[in-house]
CSV table of C-alpha atoms in Angstrom, one decimal:
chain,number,residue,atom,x,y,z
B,1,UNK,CA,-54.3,121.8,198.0
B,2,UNK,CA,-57.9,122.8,198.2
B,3,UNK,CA,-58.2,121.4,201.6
B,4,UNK,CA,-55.2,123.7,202.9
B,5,UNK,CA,-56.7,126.8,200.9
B,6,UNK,CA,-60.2,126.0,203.0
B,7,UNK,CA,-58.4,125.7,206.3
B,8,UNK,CA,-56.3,128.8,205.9
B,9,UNK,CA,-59.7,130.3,205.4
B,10,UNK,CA,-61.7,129.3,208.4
B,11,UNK,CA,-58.0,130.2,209.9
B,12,UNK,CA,-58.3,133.5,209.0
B,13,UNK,CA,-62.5,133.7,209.7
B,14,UNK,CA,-61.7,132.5,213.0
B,15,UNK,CA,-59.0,134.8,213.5
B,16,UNK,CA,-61.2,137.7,212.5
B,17,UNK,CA,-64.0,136.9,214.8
B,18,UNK,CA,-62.0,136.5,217.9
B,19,UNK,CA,-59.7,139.6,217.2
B,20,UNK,CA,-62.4,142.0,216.3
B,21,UNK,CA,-65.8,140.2,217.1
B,22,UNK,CA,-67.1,143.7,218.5
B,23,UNK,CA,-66.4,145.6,215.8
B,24,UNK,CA,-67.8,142.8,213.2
B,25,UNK,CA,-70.7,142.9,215.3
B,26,UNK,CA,-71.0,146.7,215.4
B,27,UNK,CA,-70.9,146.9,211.8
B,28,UNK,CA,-73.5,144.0,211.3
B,29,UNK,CA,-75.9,145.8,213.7
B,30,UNK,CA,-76.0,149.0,211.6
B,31,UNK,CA,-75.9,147.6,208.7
B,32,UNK,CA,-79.3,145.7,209.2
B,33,UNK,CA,-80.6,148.5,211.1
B,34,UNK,CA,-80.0,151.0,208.1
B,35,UNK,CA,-81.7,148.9,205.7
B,36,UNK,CA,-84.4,147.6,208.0
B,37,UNK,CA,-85.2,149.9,210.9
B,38,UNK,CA,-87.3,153.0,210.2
B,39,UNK,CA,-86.0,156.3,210.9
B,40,UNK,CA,-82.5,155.1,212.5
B,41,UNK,CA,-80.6,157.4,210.8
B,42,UNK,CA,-82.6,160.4,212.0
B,43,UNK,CA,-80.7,162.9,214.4
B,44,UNK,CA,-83.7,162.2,217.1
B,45,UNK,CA,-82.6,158.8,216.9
B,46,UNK,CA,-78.7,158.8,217.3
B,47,UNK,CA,-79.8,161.4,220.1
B,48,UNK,CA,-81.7,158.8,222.0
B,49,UNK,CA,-79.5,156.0,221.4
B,50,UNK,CA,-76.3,158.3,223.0
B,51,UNK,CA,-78.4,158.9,226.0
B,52,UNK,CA,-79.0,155.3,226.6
B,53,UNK,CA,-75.3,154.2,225.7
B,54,UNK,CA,-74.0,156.6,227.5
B,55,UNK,CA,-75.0,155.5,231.3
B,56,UNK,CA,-74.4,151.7,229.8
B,57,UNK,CA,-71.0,152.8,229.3
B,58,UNK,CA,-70.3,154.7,232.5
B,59,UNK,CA,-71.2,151.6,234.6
B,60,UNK,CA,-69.6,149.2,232.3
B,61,UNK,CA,-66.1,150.7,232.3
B,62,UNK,CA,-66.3,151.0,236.1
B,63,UNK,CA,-67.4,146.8,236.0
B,64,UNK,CA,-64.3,146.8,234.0
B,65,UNK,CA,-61.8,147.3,236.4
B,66,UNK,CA,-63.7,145.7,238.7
B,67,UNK,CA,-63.4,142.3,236.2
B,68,UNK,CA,-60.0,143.4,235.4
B,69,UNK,CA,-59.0,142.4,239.1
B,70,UNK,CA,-61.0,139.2,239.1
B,71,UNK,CA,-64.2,140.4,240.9
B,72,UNK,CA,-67.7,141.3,239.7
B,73,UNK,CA,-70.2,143.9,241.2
B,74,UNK,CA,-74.0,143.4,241.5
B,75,UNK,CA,-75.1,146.1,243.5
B,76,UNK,CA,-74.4,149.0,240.3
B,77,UNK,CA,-78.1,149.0,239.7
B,78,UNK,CA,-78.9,149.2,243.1
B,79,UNK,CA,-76.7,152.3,244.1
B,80,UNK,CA,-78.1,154.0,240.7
B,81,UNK,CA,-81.3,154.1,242.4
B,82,UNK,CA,-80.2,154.8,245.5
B,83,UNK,CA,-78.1,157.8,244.4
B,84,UNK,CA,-81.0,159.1,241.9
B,85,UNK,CA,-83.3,158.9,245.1
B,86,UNK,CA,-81.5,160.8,246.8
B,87,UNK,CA,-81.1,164.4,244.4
B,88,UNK,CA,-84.2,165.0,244.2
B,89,UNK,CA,-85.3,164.9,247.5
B,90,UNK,CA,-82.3,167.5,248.5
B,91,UNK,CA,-82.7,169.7,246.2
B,92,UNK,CA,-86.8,169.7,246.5
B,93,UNK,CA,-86.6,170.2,249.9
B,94,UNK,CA,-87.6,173.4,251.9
B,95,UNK,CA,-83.4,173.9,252.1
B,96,UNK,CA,-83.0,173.1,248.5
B,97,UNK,CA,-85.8,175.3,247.6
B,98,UNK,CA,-84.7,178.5,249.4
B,99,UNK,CA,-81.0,177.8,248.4
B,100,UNK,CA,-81.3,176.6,244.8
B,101,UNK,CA,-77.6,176.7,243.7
B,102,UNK,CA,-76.9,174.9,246.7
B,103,UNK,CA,-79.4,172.6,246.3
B,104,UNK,CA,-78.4,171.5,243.2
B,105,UNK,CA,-74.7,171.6,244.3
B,106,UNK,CA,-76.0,168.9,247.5
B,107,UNK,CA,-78.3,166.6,245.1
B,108,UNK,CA,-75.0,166.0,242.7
B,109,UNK,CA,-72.5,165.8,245.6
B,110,UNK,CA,-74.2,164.3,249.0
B,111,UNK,CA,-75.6,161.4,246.1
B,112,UNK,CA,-72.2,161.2,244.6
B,113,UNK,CA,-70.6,160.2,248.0
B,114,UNK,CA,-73.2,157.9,249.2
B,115,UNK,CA,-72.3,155.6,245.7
B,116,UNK,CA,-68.2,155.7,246.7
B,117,UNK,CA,-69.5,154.9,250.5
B,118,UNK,CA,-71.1,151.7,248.7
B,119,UNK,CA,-68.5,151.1,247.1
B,120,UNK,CA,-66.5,151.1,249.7
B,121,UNK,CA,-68.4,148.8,251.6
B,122,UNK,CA,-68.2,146.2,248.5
B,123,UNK,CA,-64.5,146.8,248.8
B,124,UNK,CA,-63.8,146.0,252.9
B,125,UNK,CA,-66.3,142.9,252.1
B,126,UNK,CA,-64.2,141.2,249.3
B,127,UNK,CA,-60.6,143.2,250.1
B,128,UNK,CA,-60.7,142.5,254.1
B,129,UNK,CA,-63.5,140.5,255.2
B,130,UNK,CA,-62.3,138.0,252.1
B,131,UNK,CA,-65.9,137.8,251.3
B,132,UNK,CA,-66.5,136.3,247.6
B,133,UNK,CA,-67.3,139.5,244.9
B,134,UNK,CA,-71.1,137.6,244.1
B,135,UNK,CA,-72.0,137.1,247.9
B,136,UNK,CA,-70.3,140.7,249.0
B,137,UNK,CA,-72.1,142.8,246.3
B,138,UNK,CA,-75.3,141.0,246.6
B,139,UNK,CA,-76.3,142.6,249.9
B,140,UNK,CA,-76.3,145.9,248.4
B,141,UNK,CA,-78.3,144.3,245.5
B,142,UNK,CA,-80.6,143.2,247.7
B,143,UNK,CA,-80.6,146.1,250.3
B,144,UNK,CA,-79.8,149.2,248.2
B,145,UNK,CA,-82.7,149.6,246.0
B,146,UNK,CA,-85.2,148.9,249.2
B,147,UNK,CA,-83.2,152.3,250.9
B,148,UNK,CA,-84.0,154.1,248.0
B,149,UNK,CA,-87.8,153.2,248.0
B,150,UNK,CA,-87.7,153.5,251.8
B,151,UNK,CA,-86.2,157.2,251.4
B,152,UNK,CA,-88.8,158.0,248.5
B,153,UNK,CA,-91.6,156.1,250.0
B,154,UNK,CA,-92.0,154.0,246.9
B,155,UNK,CA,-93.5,157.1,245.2
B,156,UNK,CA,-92.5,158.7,242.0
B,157,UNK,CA,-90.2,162.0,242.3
B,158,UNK,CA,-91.2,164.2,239.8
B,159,UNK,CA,-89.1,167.5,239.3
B,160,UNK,CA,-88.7,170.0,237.0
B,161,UNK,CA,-85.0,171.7,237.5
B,162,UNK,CA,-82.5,172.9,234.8
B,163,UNK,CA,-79.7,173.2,236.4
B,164,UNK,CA,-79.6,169.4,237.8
B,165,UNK,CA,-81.6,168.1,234.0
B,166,UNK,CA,-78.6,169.8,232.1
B,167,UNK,CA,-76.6,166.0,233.7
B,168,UNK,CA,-79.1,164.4,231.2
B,169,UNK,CA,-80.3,166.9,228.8
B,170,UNK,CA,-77.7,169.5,228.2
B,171,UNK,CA,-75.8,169.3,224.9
B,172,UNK,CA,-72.4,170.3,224.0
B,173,UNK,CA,-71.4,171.1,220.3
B,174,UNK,CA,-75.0,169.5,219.2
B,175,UNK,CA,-74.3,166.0,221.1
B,176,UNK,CA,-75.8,164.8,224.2
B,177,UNK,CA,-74.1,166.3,227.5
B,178,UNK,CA,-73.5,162.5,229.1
B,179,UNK,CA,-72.0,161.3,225.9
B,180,UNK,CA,-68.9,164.1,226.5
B,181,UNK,CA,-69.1,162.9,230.0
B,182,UNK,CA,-68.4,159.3,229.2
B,183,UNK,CA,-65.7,160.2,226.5
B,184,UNK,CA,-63.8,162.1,229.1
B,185,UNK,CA,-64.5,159.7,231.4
B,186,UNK,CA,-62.7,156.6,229.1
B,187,UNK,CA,-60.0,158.8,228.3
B,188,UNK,CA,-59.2,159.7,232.4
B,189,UNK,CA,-59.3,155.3,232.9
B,190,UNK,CA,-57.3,154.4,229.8
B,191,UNK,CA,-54.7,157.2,231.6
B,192,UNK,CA,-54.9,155.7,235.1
B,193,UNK,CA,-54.6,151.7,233.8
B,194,UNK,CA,-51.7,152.4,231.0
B,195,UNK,CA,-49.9,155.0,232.7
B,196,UNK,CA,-50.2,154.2,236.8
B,197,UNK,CA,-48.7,152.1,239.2
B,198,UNK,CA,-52.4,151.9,240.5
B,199,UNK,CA,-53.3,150.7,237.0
B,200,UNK,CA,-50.4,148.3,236.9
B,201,UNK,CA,-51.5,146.6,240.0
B,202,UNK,CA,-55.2,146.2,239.1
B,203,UNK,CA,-53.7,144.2,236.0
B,204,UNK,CA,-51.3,142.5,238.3
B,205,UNK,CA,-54.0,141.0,240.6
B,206,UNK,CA,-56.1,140.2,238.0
B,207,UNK,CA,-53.3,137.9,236.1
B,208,UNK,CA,-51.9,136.3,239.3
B,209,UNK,CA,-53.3,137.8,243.1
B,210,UNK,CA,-50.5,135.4,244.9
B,211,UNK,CA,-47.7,137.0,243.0
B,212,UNK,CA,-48.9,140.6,243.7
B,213,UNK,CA,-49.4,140.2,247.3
B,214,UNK,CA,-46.2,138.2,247.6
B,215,UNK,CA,-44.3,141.2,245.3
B,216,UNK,CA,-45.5,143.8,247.9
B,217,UNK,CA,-48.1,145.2,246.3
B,218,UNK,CA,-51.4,146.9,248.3
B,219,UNK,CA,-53.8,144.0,247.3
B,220,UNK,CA,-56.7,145.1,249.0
B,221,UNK,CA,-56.1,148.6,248.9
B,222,UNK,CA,-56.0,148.9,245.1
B,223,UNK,CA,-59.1,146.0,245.2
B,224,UNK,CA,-61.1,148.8,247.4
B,225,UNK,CA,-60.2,151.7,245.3
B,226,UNK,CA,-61.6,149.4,242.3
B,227,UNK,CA,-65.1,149.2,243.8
B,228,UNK,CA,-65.1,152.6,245.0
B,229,UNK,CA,-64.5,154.0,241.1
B,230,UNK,CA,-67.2,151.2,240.1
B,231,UNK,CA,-69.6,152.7,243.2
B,232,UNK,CA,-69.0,156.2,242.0
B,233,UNK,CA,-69.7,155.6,238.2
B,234,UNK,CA,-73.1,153.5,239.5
B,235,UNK,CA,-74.3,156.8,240.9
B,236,UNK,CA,-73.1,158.7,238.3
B,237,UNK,CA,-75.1,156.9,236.1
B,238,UNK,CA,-78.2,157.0,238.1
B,239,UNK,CA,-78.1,160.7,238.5
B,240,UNK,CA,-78.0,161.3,234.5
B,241,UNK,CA,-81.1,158.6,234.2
B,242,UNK,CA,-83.2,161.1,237.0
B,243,UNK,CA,-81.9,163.8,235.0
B,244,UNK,CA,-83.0,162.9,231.7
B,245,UNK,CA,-86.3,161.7,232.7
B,246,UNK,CA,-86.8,164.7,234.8
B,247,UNK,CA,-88.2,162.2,237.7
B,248,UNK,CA,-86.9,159.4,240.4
B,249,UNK,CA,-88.4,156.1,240.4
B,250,UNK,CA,-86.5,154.0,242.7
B,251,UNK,CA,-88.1,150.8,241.6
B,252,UNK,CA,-87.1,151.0,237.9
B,253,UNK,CA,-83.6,153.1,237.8
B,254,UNK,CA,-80.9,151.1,237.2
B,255,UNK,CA,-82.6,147.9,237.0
B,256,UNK,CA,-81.2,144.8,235.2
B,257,UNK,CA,-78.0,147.7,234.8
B,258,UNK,CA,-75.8,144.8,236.0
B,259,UNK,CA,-76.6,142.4,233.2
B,260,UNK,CA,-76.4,145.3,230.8
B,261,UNK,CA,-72.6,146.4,232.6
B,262,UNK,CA,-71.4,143.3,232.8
B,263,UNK,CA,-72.2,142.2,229.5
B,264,UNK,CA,-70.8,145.5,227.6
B,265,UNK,CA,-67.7,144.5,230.0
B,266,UNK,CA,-67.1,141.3,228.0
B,267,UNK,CA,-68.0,141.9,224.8
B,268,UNK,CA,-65.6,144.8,225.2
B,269,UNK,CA,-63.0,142.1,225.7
B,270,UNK,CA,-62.7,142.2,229.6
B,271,UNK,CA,-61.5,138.7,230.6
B,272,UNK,CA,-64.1,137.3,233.8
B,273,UNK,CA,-60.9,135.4,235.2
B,274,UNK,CA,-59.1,139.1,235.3
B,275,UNK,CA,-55.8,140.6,234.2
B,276,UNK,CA,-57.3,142.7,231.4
B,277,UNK,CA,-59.1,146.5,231.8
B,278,UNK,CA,-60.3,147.5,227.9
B,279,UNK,CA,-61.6,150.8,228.5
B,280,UNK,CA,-62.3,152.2,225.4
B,281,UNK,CA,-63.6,148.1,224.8
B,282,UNK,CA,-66.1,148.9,227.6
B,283,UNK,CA,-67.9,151.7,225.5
B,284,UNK,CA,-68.0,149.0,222.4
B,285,UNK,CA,-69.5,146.8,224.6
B,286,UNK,CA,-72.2,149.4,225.4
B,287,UNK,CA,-73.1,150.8,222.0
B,288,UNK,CA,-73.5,146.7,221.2
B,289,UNK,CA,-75.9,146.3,223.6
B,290,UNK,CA,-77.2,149.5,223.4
B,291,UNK,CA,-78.3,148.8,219.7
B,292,UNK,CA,-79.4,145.1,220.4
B,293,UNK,CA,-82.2,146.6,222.5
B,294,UNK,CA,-83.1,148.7,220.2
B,295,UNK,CA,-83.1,147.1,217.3
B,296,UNK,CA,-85.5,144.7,218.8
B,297,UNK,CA,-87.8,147.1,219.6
B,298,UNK,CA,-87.8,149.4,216.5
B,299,UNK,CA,-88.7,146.4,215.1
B,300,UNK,CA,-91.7,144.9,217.3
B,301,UNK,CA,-90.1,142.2,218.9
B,302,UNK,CA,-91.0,142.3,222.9
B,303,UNK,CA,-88.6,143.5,225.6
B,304,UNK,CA,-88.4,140.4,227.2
B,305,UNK,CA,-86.9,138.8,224.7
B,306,UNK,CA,-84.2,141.7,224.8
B,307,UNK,CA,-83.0,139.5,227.9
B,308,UNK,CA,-82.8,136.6,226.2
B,309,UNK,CA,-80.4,138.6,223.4
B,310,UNK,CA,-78.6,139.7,226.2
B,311,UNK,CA,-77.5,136.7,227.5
B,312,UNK,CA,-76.7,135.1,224.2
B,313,UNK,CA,-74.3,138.0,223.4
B,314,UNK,CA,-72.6,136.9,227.5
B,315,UNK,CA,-72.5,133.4,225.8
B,316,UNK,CA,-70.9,134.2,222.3
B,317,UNK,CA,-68.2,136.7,224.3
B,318,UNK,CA,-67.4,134.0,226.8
B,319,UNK,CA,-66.9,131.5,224.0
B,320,UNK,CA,-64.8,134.2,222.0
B,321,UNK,CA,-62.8,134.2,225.2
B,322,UNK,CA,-62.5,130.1,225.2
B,323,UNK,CA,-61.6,130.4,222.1
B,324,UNK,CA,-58.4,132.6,222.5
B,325,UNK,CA,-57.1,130.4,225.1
B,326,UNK,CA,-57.3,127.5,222.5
């Protein structure tokens, strides 16, 4: 009797970890961090933290849907640092200077394109040129943050512009501008994956690519669109980092963002072999991660070891994901 009672009980534990492992981890996090970490529940404090998860976030849902359709994207990090290259050196030039609306208008836009251009090149790689998703979005790894300290001469871009900071700085009813953005942002995916035929296909080729192509569906089309959302979030993100730092540094923006996207991507429940898009999971993901980091560091443990927390947190999800199958 007692041996059924225990088993029903690890039943149950089990259960609870691989149903709602984020959210038991969430609540661990804060709980140590309330009792533990010096001023974490100061205003300052949730302010930084929303800044940080919010650009985590943007990047991770758009690694989502790329996961969601069985690929992965390395280049985000890159394009974030190519695209938050390129504002500031539009809207601190001579035209930008004498046209400052414009300016600004150019540094968010012209940026903005370049990340769906890369995105687009990610997609013709792995949609038409049937290049694998690693080997495709590596060149742009490789290649994408060299433009950018090409384009910037590997110097520091310092700025100071309120218009363009307002992307990092600005606040709307007393909360960080970017963490709005990324709300509205999750709620515009979760719209598009539940309620489009677009959305139904990224699913589709995710759970089984053979049974969408051979049910008519525009494989590589929606596979492309995919990376081009991904690209365009990337730069996204890298233009709210220039923002709220008032400077470019083409060397440090975005870097390691890939680890941090793809691992907000799986702890928010994404599955790596496809068929699944948790949008609202991808923001968990990020405010997991987010808090890991700094945890570690409000408590004077060195960044590098940050990595090594990352990738543990890759190892538990993956196993979570094992687990399910089981």
């Amino acid at each position: 009797m007692s041996t059924t009672i225990t088993e029903t009980r690890r039943k149950s534990v089990r259960q609870l970890v691989h149903g709602h492992g984020g959210i038991v981890a969430l609540l661990a996090i804060l709980l140590f961090n309330m009792a533990f970490t010096p001023n974490f529940l100061q205003l300052q404090t949730l302010f930084v933290n929303i800044s940080q998860v919010a650009t985590i976030a943007i990047v991770a849902m758009g690694m989502t849907l790329v996961i969601a359709t069985g690929g992965i994207d390395l280049s985000v990090g890159a394009i974030m640092a190519l695209a938050g290259a390129l504002a500031p050196l539009i809207f601190l030039s001579e035209f930008g200077a004498a046209n400052p609306a414009l300016g600004v208008t150019l540094a968010i836009a012209l940026p903005m394109l370049v990340a769906i251009a890369c995105g687009l090149f990610n997609g013709i790689m792995v949609a038409k040129l049937n290049v694998q998703p690693i080997i495709a979005t590596l060149i742009l790894f490789i290649s994408g943050r060299g433009i950018a300290q090409v384009l910037t001469n590997g110097n520091l871009q310092t700025f100071t512009n309120p218009h363009f900071s307002y992307l990092g700085t600005g606040k709307v009813l007393g909360l960080p501008f970017q963490g709005w953005l990324a709300i509205g942002i999750a709620i515009f995916l979760y719209f598009i994956i539940s309620r489009t035929t677009f959305g139904r296909y990224v699913l589709a080729i995710g759970g089984n690519e053979r049974a969408a192509q051979l049910s008519g569906g525009p494989v590589a089309l929606v596979k492309i669109g995919v990376y081009m959302i991904c690209g365009a979030l990337a730069g996204l993100a890298g233009l709210i980092v220039v923002a709220i730092n008032s400077a470019s540094d083409a060397a440090r923006n975005g870097s390691l963002m890939e680890l941090d996207a793809i691992a907000a991507a799986v702890v928010g429940g994404a599955l790596l072999q496809g068929g699944r898009a948790p949008i609202f999971g991808a923001i968990l993901g990020a405010v997991i991660i987010q808090l890991v980091k700094y945890t570690l560091l409000a408590n004077g443990v060195q960044d590098e070891v940050a990595l090594i927390a990352k990738a543990g947190i890759i190892l538990v999800a993956v196993y979570v994901q094992q687990a399910r199958k089981e």
